[in-house]
Tab-separated table of C-alpha atoms and ligand atoms in Angstrom:
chain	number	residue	atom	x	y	z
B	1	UNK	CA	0.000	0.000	0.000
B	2	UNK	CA	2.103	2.672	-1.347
B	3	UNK	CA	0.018	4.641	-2.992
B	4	UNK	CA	-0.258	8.770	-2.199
B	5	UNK	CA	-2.826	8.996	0.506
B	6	UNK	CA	-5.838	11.039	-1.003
B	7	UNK	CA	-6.893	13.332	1.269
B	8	UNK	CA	-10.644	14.424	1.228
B	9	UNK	CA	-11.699	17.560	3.698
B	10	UNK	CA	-15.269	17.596	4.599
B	11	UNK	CA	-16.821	21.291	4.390
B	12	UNK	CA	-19.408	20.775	7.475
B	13	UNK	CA	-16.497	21.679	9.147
B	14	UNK	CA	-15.658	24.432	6.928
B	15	UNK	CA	-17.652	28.189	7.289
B	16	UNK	CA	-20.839	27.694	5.231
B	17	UNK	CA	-20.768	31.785	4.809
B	18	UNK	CA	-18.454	31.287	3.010
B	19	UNK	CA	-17.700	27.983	0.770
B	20	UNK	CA	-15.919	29.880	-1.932
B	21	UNK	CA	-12.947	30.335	0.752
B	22	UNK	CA	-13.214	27.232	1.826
B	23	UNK	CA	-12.856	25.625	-1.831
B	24	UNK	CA	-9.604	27.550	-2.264
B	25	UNK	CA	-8.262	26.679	0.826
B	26	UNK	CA	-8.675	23.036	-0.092
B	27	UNK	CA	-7.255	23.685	-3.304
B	28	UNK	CA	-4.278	25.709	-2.180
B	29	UNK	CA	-3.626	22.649	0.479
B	30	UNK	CA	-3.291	20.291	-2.367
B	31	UNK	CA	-6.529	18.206	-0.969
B	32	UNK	CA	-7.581	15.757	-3.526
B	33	UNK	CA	-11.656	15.504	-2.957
B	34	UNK	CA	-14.506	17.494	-1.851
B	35	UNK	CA	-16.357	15.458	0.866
B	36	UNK	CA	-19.565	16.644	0.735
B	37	UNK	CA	-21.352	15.193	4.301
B	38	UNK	CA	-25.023	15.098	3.296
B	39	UNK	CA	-27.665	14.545	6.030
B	40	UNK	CA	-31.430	14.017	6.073
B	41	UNK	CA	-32.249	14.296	10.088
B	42	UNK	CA	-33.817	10.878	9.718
B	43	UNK	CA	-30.982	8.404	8.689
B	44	UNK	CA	-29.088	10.462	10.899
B	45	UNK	CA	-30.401	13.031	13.467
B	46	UNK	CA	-28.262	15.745	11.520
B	47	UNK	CA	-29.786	18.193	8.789
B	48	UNK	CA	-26.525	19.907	6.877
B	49	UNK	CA	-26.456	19.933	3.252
B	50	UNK	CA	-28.070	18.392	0.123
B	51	UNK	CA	-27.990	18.702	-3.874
B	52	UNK	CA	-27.947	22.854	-4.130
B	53	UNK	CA	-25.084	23.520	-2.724
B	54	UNK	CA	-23.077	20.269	-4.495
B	55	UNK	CA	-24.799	22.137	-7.743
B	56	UNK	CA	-23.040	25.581	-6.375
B	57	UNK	CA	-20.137	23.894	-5.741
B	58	UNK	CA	-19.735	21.778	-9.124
B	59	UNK	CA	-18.800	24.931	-11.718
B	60	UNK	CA	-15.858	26.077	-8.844
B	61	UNK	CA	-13.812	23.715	-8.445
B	62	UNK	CA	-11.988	20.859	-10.357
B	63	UNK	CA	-11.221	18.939	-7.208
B	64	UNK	CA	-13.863	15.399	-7.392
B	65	UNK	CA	-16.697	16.081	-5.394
B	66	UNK	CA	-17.320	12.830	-2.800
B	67	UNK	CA	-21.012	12.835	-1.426
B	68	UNK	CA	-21.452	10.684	1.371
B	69	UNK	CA	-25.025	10.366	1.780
B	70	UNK	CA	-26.457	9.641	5.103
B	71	UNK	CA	-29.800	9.374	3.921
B	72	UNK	CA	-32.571	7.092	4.492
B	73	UNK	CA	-33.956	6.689	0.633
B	74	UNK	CA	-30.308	7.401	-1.217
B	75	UNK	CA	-32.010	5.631	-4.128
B	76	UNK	CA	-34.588	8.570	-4.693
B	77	UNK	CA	-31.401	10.937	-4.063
B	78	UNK	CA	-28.415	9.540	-6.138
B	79	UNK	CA	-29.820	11.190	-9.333
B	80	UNK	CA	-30.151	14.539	-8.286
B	81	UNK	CA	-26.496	14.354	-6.954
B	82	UNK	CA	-25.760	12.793	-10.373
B	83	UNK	CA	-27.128	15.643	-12.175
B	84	UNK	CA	-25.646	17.985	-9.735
B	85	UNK	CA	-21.911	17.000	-10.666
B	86	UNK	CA	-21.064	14.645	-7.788
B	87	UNK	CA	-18.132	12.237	-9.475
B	88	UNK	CA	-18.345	10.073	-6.542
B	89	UNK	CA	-21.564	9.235	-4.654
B	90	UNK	CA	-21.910	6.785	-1.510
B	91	UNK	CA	-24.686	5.412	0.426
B	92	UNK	CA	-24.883	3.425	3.144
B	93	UNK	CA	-25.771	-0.539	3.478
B	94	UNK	CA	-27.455	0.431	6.474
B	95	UNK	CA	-30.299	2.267	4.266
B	96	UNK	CA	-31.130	0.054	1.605
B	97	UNK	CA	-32.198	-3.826	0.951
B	98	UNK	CA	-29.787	-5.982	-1.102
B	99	UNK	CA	-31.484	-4.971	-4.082
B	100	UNK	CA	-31.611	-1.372	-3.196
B	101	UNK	CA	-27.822	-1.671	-2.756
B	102	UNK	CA	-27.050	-3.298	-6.327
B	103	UNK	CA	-29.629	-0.858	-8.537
B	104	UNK	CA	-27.882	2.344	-6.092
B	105	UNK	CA	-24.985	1.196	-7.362
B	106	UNK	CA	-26.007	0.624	-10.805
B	107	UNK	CA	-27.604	3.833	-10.962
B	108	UNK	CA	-24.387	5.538	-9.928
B	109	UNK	CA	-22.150	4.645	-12.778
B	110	UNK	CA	-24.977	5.019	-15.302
B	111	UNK	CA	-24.853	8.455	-13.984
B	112	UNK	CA	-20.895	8.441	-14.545
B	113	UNK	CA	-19.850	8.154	-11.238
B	114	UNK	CA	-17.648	6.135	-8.501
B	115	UNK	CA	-20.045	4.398	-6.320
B	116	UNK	CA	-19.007	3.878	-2.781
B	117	UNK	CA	-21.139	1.900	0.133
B	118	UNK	CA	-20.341	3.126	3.621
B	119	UNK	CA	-20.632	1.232	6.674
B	120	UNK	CA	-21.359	2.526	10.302
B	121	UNK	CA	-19.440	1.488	13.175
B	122	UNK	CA	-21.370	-1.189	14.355
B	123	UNK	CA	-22.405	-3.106	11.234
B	124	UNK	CA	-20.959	-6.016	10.253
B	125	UNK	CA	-18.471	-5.764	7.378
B	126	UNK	CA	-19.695	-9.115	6.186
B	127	UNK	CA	-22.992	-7.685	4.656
B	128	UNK	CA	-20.309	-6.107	2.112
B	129	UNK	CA	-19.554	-9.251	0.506
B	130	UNK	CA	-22.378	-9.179	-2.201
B	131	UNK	CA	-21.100	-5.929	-3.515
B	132	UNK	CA	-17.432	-6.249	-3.733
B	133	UNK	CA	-17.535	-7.167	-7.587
B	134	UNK	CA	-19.274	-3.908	-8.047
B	135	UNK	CA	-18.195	-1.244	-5.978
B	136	UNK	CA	-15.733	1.216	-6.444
B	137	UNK	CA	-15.075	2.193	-2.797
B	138	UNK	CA	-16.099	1.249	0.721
B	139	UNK	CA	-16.449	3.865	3.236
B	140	UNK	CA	-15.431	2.759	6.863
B	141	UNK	CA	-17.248	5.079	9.418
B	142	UNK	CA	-15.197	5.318	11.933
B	143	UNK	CA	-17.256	7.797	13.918
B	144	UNK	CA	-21.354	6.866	14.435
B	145	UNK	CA	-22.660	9.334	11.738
B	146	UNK	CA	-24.222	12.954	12.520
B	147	UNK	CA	-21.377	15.437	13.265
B	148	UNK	CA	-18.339	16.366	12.532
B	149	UNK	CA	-15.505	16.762	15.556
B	150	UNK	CA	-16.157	13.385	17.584
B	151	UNK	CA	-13.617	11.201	18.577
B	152	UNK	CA	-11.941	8.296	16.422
B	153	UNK	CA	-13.237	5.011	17.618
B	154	UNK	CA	-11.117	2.565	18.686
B	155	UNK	CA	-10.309	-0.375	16.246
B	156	UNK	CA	-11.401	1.412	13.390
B	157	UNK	CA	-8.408	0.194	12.109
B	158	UNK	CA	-9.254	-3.179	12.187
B	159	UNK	CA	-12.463	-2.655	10.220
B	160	UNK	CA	-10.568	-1.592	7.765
B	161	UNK	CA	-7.927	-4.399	7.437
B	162	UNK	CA	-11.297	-6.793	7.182
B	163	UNK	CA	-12.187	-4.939	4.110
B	164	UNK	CA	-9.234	-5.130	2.632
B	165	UNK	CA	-8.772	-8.603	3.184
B	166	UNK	CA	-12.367	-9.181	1.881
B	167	UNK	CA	-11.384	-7.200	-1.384
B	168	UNK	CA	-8.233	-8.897	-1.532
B	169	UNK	CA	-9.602	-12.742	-1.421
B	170	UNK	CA	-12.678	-11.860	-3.884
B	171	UNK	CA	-9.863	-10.104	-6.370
B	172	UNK	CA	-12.258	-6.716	-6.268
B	173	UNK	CA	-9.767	-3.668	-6.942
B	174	UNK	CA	-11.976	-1.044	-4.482
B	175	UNK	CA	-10.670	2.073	-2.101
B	176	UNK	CA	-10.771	1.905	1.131
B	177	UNK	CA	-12.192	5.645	2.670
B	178	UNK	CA	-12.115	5.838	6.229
B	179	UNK	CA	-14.273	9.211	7.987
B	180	UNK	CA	-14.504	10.379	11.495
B	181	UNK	CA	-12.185	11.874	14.072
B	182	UNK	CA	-8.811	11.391	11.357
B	183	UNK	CA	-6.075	13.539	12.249
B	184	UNK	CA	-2.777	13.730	12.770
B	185	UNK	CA	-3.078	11.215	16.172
B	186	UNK	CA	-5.063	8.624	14.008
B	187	UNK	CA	-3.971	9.206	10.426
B	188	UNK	CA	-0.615	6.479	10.556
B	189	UNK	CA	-2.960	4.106	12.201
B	190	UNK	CA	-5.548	3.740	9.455
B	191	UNK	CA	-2.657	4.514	6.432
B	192	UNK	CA	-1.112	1.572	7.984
B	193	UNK	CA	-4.214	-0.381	7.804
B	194	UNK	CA	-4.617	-0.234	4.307
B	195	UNK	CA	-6.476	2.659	3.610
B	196	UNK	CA	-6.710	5.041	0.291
B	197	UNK	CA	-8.362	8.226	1.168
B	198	UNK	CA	-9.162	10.218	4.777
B	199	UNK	CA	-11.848	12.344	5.620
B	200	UNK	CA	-10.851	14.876	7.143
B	201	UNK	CA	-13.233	17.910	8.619
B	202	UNK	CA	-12.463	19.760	12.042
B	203	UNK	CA	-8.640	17.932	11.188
B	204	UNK	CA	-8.658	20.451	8.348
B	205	UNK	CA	-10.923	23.399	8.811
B	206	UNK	CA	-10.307	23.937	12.480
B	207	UNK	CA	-6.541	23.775	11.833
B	208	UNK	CA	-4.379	27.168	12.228
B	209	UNK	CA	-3.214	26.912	8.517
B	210	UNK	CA	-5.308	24.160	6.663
B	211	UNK	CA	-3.010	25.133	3.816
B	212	UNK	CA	-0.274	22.435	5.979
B	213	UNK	CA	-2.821	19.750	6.639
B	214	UNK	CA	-2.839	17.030	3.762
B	215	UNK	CA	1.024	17.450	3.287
B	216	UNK	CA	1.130	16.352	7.511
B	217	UNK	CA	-0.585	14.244	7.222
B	218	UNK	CA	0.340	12.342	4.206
B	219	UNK	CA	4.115	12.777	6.056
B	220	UNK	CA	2.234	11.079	9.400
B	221	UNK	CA	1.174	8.528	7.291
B	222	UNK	CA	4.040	7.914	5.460
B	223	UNK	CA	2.398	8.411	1.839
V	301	DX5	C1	-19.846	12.372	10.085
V	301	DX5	C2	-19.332	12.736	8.696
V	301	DX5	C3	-17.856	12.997	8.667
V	301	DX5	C4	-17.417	14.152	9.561
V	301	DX5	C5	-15.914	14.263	9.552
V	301	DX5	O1	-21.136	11.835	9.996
V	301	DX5	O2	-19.631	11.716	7.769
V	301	DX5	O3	-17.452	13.236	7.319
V	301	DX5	O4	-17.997	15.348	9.092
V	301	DX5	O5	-15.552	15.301	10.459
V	301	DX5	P1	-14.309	15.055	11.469
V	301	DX5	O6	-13.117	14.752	10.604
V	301	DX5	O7	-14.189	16.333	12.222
V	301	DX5	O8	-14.684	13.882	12.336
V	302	ZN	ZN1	-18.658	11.934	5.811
């Protein structure tokens, strides 16, 4: 796993008067995706963001936009977010029947896009067997979802060695996101477990130049 960590700053943690700052910022730092933390208040007891602003965001930036949608119908939703210029679009398992979960996915590179599944904390990475022939990436919460700024939970890391090792013994070629509390105390730990990308939100945005973060982290990390 030596692959350049991708490093994907999540704007709830960034100041929502003004995005156009925060785009820049993320750009100047060298960050390699928008994560774009979408919440419905009933998947999650959150409301933050939804297809206008990834639609505002789209025409100002070339960085990939990465919506992670903690929604409780993502099948209604993916389109809109396909239409609104999302190149990467996740749902989670947690939201959808085994169909759901193969037409979502389906849907999502009709559309053009990376699908990615996302897992919470306490499911069990088993029920991502089915999809590993299909999906592009698997998001390992690593937080319960709802806010930004909570604490890493321990063994996270683990979680995502299982997926790995489940991608590696069914030959799928997926990335491996992890999201929730990553920072420079937990960024070596997950690198080391095999992961490709890191949220990062109050890691980045709360930092005293955010400019520095992806470059220290991809030194903690080693990549
Ligand atoms: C939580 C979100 C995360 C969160 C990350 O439900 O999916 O993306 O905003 O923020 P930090 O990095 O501060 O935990
Ligand atoms: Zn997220």
């Amino acid at each position: 796993m030596s692959k350049e960590l991708l490093v994907a700053p999540s704007i709830l943690s960034a100041d929502f008067l003004d995005m156009g700052r925060a785009l820049s910022l993320m750009e100047e730092a060298g960050a390699d995706w928008v994560h774009v933390d979408v919440m419905d208040g009933h998947f999650v007891p959150n409301i933050t963001m939804g297809v206008p602003l990834v639609a505002a965001i789209r025409p100002q930036t070339p960085l990939v936009i990465d919506a992670h949608l903690m929604v409780s119908n993502p099948c209604r939703q993916i389109p809109w977010f396909l239409d609104a210029g999302a190149d990467i679009v996740t749902f989670h398992i947690e939201a959808v029947s085994e169909g759901e979960a193969h037409d979502a996915i389906a849907a999502i590179h009709e559309g053009g896009a990376r699908a990615g599944i996302s897992v919470k904390p306490k499911t069990d990475i088993s029920l991502l067997a089915p999809f590993m022939g299909e999906v592009d990436m698997v998001l390992v919460m690593s937080v319960e979802p709802g806010f930004s700024g909570q604490s890493f939970i321990e063994g996270s890391e683990e979680r995502i060695a299982a997926v790995r090792e489940m991608a590696a013994s069914t030959g799928a070629d997926i990335m491996v996101q992890v999201d929730g509390g990553i920072g420079g105390a937990t960024v070596a730990r997950v690198a080391d477990a095999g992961v490709d990308c890191i949220v990062c939100g109050n890691a980045f945005f709360k930092a005293d130049d955010p400019r520095a973060v992806p470059a220290a982290l991809r030194a903690a990390a080693g990549r």
